[in-house]
Short mmCIF file of C-alpha atoms in Angstrom, two decimals:
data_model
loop_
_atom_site.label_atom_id
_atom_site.label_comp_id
_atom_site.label_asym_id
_atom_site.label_seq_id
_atom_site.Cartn_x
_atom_site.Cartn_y
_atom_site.Cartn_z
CA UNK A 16 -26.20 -125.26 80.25
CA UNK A 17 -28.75 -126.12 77.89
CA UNK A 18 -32.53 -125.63 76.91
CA UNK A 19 -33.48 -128.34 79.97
CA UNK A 20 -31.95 -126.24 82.05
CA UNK A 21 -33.41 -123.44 81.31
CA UNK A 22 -36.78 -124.91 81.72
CA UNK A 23 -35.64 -126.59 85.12
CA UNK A 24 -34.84 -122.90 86.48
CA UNK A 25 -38.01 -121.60 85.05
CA UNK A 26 -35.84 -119.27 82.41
CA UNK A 27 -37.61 -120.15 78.97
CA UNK A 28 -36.41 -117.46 76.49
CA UNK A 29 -36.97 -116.64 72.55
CA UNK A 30 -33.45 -118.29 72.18
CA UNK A 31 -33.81 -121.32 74.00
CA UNK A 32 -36.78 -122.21 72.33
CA UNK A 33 -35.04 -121.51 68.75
CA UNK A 34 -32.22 -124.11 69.62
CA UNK A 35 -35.37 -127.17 69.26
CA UNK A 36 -36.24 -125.40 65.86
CA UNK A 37 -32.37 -126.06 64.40
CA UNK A 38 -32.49 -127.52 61.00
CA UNK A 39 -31.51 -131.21 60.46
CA UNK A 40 -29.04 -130.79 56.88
CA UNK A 41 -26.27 -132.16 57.13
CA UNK A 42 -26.69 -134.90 59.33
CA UNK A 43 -24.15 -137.45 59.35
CA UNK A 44 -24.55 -141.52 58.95
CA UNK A 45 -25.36 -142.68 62.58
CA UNK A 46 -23.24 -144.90 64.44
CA UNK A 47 -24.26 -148.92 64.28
CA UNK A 48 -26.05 -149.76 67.33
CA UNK A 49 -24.81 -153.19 68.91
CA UNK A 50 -26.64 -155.92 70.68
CA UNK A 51 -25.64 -157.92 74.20
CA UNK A 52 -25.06 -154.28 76.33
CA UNK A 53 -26.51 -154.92 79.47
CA UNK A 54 -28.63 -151.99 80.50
CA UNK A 55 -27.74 -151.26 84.11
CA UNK A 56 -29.94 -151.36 87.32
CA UNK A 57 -30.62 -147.89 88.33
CA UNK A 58 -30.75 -146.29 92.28
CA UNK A 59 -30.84 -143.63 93.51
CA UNK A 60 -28.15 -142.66 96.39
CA UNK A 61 -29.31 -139.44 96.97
CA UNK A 62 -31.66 -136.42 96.18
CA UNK A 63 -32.87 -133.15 97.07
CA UNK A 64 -30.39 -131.38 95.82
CA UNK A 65 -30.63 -127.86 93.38
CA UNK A 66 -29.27 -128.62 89.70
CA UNK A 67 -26.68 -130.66 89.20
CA UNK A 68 -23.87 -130.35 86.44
CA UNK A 69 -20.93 -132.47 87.03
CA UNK A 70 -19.41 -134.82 89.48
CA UNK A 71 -15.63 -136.46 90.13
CA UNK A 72 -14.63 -138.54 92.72
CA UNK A 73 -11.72 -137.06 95.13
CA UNK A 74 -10.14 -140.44 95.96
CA UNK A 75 -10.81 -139.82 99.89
CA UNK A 76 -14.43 -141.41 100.16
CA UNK A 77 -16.44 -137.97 98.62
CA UNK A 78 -18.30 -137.67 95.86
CA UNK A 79 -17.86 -133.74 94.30
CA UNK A 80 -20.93 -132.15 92.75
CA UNK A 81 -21.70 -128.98 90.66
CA UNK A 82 -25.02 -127.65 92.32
CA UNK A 83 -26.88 -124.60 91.42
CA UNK A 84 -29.96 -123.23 92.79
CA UNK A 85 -33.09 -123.97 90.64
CA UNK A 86 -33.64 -120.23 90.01
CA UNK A 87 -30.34 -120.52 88.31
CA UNK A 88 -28.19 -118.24 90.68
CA UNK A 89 -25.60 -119.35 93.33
CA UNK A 90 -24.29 -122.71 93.72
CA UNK A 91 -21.31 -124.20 95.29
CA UNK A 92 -18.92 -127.31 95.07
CA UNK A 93 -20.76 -129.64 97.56
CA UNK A 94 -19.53 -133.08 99.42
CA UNK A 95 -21.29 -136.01 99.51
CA UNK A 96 -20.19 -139.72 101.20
CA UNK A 97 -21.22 -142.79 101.13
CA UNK A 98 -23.32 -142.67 104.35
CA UNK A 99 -25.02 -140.02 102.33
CA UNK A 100 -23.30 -137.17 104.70
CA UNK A 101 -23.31 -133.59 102.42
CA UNK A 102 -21.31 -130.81 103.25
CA UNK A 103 -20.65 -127.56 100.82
CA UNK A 104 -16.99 -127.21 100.20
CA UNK A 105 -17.15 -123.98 98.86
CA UNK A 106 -19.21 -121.21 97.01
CA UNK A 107 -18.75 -121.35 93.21
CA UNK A 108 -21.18 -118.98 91.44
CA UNK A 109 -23.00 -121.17 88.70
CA UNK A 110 -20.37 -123.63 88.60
CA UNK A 111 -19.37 -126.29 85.51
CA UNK A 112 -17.83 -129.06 85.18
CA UNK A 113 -14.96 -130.04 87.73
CA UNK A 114 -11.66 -131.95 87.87
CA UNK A 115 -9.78 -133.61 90.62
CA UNK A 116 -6.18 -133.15 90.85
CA UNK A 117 -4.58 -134.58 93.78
CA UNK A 118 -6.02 -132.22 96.67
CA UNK A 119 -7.49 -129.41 94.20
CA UNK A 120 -10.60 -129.49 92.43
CA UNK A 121 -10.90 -127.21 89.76
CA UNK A 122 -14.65 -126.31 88.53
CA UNK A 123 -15.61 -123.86 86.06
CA UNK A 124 -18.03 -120.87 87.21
CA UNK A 125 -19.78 -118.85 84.91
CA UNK A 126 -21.53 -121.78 82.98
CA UNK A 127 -24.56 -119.26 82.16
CA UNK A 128 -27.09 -119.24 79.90
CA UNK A 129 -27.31 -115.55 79.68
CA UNK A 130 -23.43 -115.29 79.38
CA UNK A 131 -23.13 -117.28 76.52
CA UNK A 132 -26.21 -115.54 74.41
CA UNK A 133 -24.37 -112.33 75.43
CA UNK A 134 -21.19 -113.58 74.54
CA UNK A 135 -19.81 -111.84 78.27
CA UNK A 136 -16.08 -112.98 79.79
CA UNK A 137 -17.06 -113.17 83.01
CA UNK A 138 -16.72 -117.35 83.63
CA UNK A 139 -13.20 -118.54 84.91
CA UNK A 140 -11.84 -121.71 86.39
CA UNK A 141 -11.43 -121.67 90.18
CA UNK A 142 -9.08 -123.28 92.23
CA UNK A 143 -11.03 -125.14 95.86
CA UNK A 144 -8.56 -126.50 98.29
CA UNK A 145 -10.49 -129.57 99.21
CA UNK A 146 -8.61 -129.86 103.27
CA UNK A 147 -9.33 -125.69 103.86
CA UNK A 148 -12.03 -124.83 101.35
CA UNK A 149 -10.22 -122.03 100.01
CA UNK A 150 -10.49 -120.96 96.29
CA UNK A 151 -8.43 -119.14 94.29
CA UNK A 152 -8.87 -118.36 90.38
CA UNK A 153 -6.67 -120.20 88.30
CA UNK A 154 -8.03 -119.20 84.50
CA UNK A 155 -9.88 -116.17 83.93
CA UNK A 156 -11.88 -114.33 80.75
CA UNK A 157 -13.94 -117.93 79.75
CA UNK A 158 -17.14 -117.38 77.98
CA UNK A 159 -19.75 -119.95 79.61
CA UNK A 160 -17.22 -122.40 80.55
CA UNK A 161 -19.19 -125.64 80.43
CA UNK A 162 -17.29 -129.09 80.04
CA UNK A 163 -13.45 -129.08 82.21
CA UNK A 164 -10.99 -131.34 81.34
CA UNK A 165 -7.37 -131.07 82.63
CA UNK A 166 -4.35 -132.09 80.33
CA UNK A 167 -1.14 -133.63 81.07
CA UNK A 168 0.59 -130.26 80.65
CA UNK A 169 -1.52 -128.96 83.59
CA UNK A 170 -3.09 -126.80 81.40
CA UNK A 171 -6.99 -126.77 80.85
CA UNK A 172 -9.41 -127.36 77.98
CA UNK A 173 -13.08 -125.72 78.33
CA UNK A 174 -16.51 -126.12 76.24
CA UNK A 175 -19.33 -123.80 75.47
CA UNK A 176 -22.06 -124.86 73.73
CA UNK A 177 -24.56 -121.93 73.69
CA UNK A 178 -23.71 -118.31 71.96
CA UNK A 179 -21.42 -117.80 69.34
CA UNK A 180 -18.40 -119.19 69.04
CA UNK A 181 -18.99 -122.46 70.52
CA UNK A 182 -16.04 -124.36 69.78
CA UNK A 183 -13.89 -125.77 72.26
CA UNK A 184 -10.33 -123.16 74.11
CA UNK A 185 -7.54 -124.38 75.36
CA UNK A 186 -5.81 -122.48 78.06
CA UNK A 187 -2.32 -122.95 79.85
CA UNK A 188 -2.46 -123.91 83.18
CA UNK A 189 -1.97 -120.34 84.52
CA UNK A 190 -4.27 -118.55 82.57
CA UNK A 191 -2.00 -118.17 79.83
CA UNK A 192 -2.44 -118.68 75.92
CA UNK A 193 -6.04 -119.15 75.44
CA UNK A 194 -6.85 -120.38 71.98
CA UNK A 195 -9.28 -122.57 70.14
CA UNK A 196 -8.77 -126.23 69.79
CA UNK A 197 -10.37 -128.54 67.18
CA UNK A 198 -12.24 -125.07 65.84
CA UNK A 199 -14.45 -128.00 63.34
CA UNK A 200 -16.34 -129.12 66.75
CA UNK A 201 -19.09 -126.81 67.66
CA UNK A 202 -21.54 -126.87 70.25
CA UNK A 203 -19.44 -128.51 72.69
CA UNK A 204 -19.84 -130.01 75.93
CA UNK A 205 -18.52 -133.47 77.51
CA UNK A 206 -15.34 -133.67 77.93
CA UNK A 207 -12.80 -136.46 78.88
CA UNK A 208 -9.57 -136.57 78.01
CA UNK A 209 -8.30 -140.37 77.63
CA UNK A 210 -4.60 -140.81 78.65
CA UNK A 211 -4.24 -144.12 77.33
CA UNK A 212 -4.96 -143.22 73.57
CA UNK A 213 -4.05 -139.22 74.18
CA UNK A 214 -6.86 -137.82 72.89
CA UNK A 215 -9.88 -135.85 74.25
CA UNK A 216 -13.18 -137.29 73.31
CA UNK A 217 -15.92 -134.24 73.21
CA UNK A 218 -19.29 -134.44 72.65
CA UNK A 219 -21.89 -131.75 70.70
CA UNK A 220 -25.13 -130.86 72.13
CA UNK A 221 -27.41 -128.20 69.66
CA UNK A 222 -25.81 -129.34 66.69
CA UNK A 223 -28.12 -131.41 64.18
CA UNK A 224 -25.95 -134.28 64.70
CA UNK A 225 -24.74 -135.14 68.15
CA UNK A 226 -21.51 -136.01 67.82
CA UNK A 227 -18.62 -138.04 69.67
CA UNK A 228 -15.40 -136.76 68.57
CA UNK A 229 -12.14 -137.84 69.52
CA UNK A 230 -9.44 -134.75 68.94
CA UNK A 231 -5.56 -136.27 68.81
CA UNK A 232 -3.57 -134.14 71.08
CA UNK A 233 -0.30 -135.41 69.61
CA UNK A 234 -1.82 -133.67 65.76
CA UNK A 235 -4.46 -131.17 67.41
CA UNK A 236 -4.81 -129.60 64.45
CA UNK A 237 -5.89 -132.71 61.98
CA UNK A 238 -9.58 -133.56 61.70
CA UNK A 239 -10.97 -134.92 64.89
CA UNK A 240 -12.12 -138.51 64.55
CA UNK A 241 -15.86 -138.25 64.59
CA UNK A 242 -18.45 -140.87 65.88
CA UNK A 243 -22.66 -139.96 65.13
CA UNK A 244 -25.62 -141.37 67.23
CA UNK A 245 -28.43 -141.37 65.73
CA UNK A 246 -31.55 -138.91 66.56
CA UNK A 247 -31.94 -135.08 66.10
CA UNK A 248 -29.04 -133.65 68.41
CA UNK A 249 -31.31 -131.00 70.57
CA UNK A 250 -33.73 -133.97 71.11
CA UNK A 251 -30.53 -136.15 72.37
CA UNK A 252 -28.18 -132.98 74.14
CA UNK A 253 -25.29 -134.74 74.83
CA UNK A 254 -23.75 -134.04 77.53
CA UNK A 255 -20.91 -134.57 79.80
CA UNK A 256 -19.08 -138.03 79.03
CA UNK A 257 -16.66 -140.20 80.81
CA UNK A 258 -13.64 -142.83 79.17
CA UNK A 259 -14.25 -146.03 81.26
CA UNK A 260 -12.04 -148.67 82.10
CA UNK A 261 -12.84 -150.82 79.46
CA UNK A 262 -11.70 -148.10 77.44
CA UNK A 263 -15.28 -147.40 76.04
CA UNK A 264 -16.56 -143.37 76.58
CA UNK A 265 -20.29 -143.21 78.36
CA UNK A 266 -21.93 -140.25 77.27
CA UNK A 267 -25.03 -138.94 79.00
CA UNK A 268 -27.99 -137.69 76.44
CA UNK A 269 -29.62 -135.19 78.63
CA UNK A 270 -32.72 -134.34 77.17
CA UNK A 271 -33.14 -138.14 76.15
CA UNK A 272 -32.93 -138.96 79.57
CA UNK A 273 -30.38 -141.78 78.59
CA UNK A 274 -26.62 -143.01 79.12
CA UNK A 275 -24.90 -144.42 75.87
CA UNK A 276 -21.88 -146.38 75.43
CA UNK A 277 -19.80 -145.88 72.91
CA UNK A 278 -16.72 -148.12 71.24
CA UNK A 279 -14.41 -145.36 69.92
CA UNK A 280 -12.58 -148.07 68.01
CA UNK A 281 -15.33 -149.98 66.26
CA UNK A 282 -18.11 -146.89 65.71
CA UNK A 283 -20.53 -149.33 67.59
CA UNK A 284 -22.79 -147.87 70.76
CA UNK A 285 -25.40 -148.91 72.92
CA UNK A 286 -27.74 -147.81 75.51
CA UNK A 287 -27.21 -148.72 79.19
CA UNK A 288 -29.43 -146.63 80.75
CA UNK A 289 -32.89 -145.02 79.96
CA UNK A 290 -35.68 -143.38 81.87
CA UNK A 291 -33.09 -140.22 83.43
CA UNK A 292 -35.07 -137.17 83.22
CA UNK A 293 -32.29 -134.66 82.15
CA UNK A 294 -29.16 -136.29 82.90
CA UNK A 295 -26.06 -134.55 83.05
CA UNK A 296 -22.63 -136.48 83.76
CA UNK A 297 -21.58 -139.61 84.82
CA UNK A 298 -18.41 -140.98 86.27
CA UNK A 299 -17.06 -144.53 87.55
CA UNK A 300 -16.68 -144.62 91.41
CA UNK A 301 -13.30 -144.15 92.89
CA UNK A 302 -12.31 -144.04 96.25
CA UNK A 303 -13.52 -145.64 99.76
CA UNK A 304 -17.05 -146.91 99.77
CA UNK A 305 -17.79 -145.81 96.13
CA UNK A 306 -17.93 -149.19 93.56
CA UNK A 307 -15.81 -148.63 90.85
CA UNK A 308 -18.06 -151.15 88.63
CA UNK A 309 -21.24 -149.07 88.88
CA UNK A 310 -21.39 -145.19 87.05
CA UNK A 311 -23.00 -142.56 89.20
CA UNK A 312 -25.06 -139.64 87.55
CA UNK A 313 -26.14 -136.90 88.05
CA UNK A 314 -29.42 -134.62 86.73
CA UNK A 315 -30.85 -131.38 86.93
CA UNK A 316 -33.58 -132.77 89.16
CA UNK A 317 -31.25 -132.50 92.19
CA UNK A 318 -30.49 -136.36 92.57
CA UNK A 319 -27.06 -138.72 92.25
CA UNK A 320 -28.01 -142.30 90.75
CA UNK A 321 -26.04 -145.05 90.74
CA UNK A 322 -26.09 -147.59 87.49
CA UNK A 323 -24.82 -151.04 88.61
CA UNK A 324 -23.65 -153.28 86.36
#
């Protein structure tokens, strides 16, 4: 949730507005930005939806979205194939970001605005049966659960990146043993954890800096590895982020309406996309009829775009 979104759902308030007026000390040196990155042909596969937060792929030919209302209430974990079919899996209240474990995705709900200025527990990470529909809550007690990302474990890390503490908790996977992780990163929101190199790259949204930070899970409590694109970070709000096959992360600026690429090895990025009014996550297809070359994104405009390489 961030100031975009509030001004998608019409909710403009004293805070929002103060989180454009952050000072800029402290910035650190930007990344180096890279030539020969071929920017990506953009479509759009489908629209009309409320606000979109997230998406995964469920392996089965359906592409998952978050979808709220635009008046910022409601929402559900919604369906959509290839042939452009939509069906609402469930009701999730304001959902998050969502994972996909076998035949369970798990999406935050809660991800509010007014829940993370009020610093209220009332967000949680549900459970949705993807063959019956039925939910269950798995983690409960989250303030503004944002960004999802599921460790090996089973157990669950969540961002927040409005209110006050908005560092990143780490939860067992039955609700257990909630505690911060990486408490250096604040404002966070994209998530992906990367189970070749074992880390969890996380990116920072209000902060001066945006920042792409890679947090070791084998040390969690060294110094995360940090990567800076340039530009004042409420201009950029990063977003959600993905770890691609080439091993690269792709990190959607929201408010910048762009999707970067990022080489967590060399410090190098470069921008593949532009011209996304308020982008919000982007994943590579998986599954029947989905091209695993091309990224899809989504955007609080209510619309799924495909980038093809």
């Amino acid at each position: 949730m961030h100031f975009a979104k509030a001004l998608v759902s019409g909710v403009v308030t004293a805070q929002s507005i103060a989180l454009l007026t952050l000072g800029a000390n402290g910035i650190a040196t930007a990344a180096n930005e890279v030539g020969g990155c071929a920017v990506r042909s953009a479509s759009t596969v489908a629209s009309g939806f409320g606000v979109l937060e997230n998406l995964a792929f469920d392996g089965t030919g359906g592409l998952l979205l978050s979808e709220t209302s635009f008046g910022g209430a409601g929402g559900g974990l919604v369906r959509l194939t290839p042939d452009g079919s939509r069906v609402t899996v469930a009701p999730v209240e304001t959902p998050g970001g969502l994972v996909v474990s076998g035949g369970t995705a798990y999406v935050n709900t809660g991800n509010t605005f007014a829940s993370g200025v009020s610093d209220t527990p009332d967000g949680a990470i549900v459970a949705v049966d993807l063959a019956t529909g039925a939910v269950h809550t798995a983690v409960t007690g989250l303030r503004m659960p944002n960004g999802l990302a599921q460790l090996p474990d089973g157990g669950f890390v969540v961002s927040r990146d409005v209110g006050g503490a908005t560092t990143l908790t780490r939860v067992a996977a039955d609700g257990s043993g909630a505690h911060t992780l990486a408490p250096e990163l604040t404002s966070t929101n994209g998530l992906a954890y990367d189970p070749g190199r074992r880390k969890l790259f996380v990116s920072t949204t209000f902060d001066a800096a945006t920042v792409i930070a890679a947090v070791d899970l084998e040390h969690p409590d060294a110094a995360p590895a940090r990567i800076t694109l340039p530009g004042f970070g409420p201009l950029n709000s990063a977003d959600d982020l993905t770890v691609g096959p080439d091993g690269a992360v792709y990190v959607a600026l929201n408010t910048a309406g762009t999707v970067v690429r990022v080489d967590p090895e060399a410090g190098t990025y470069c921008t593949i996309a532009r011209d996304l009014p308020f982008v919000t996550s982007v994943r590579f297809g998986a599954g029947p009829g989905w091209d695993p070359k091309s990224l899809y994104a989504t955007g609080f405009l209510g619309a799924v775009t495909r980038l093809a390489p």
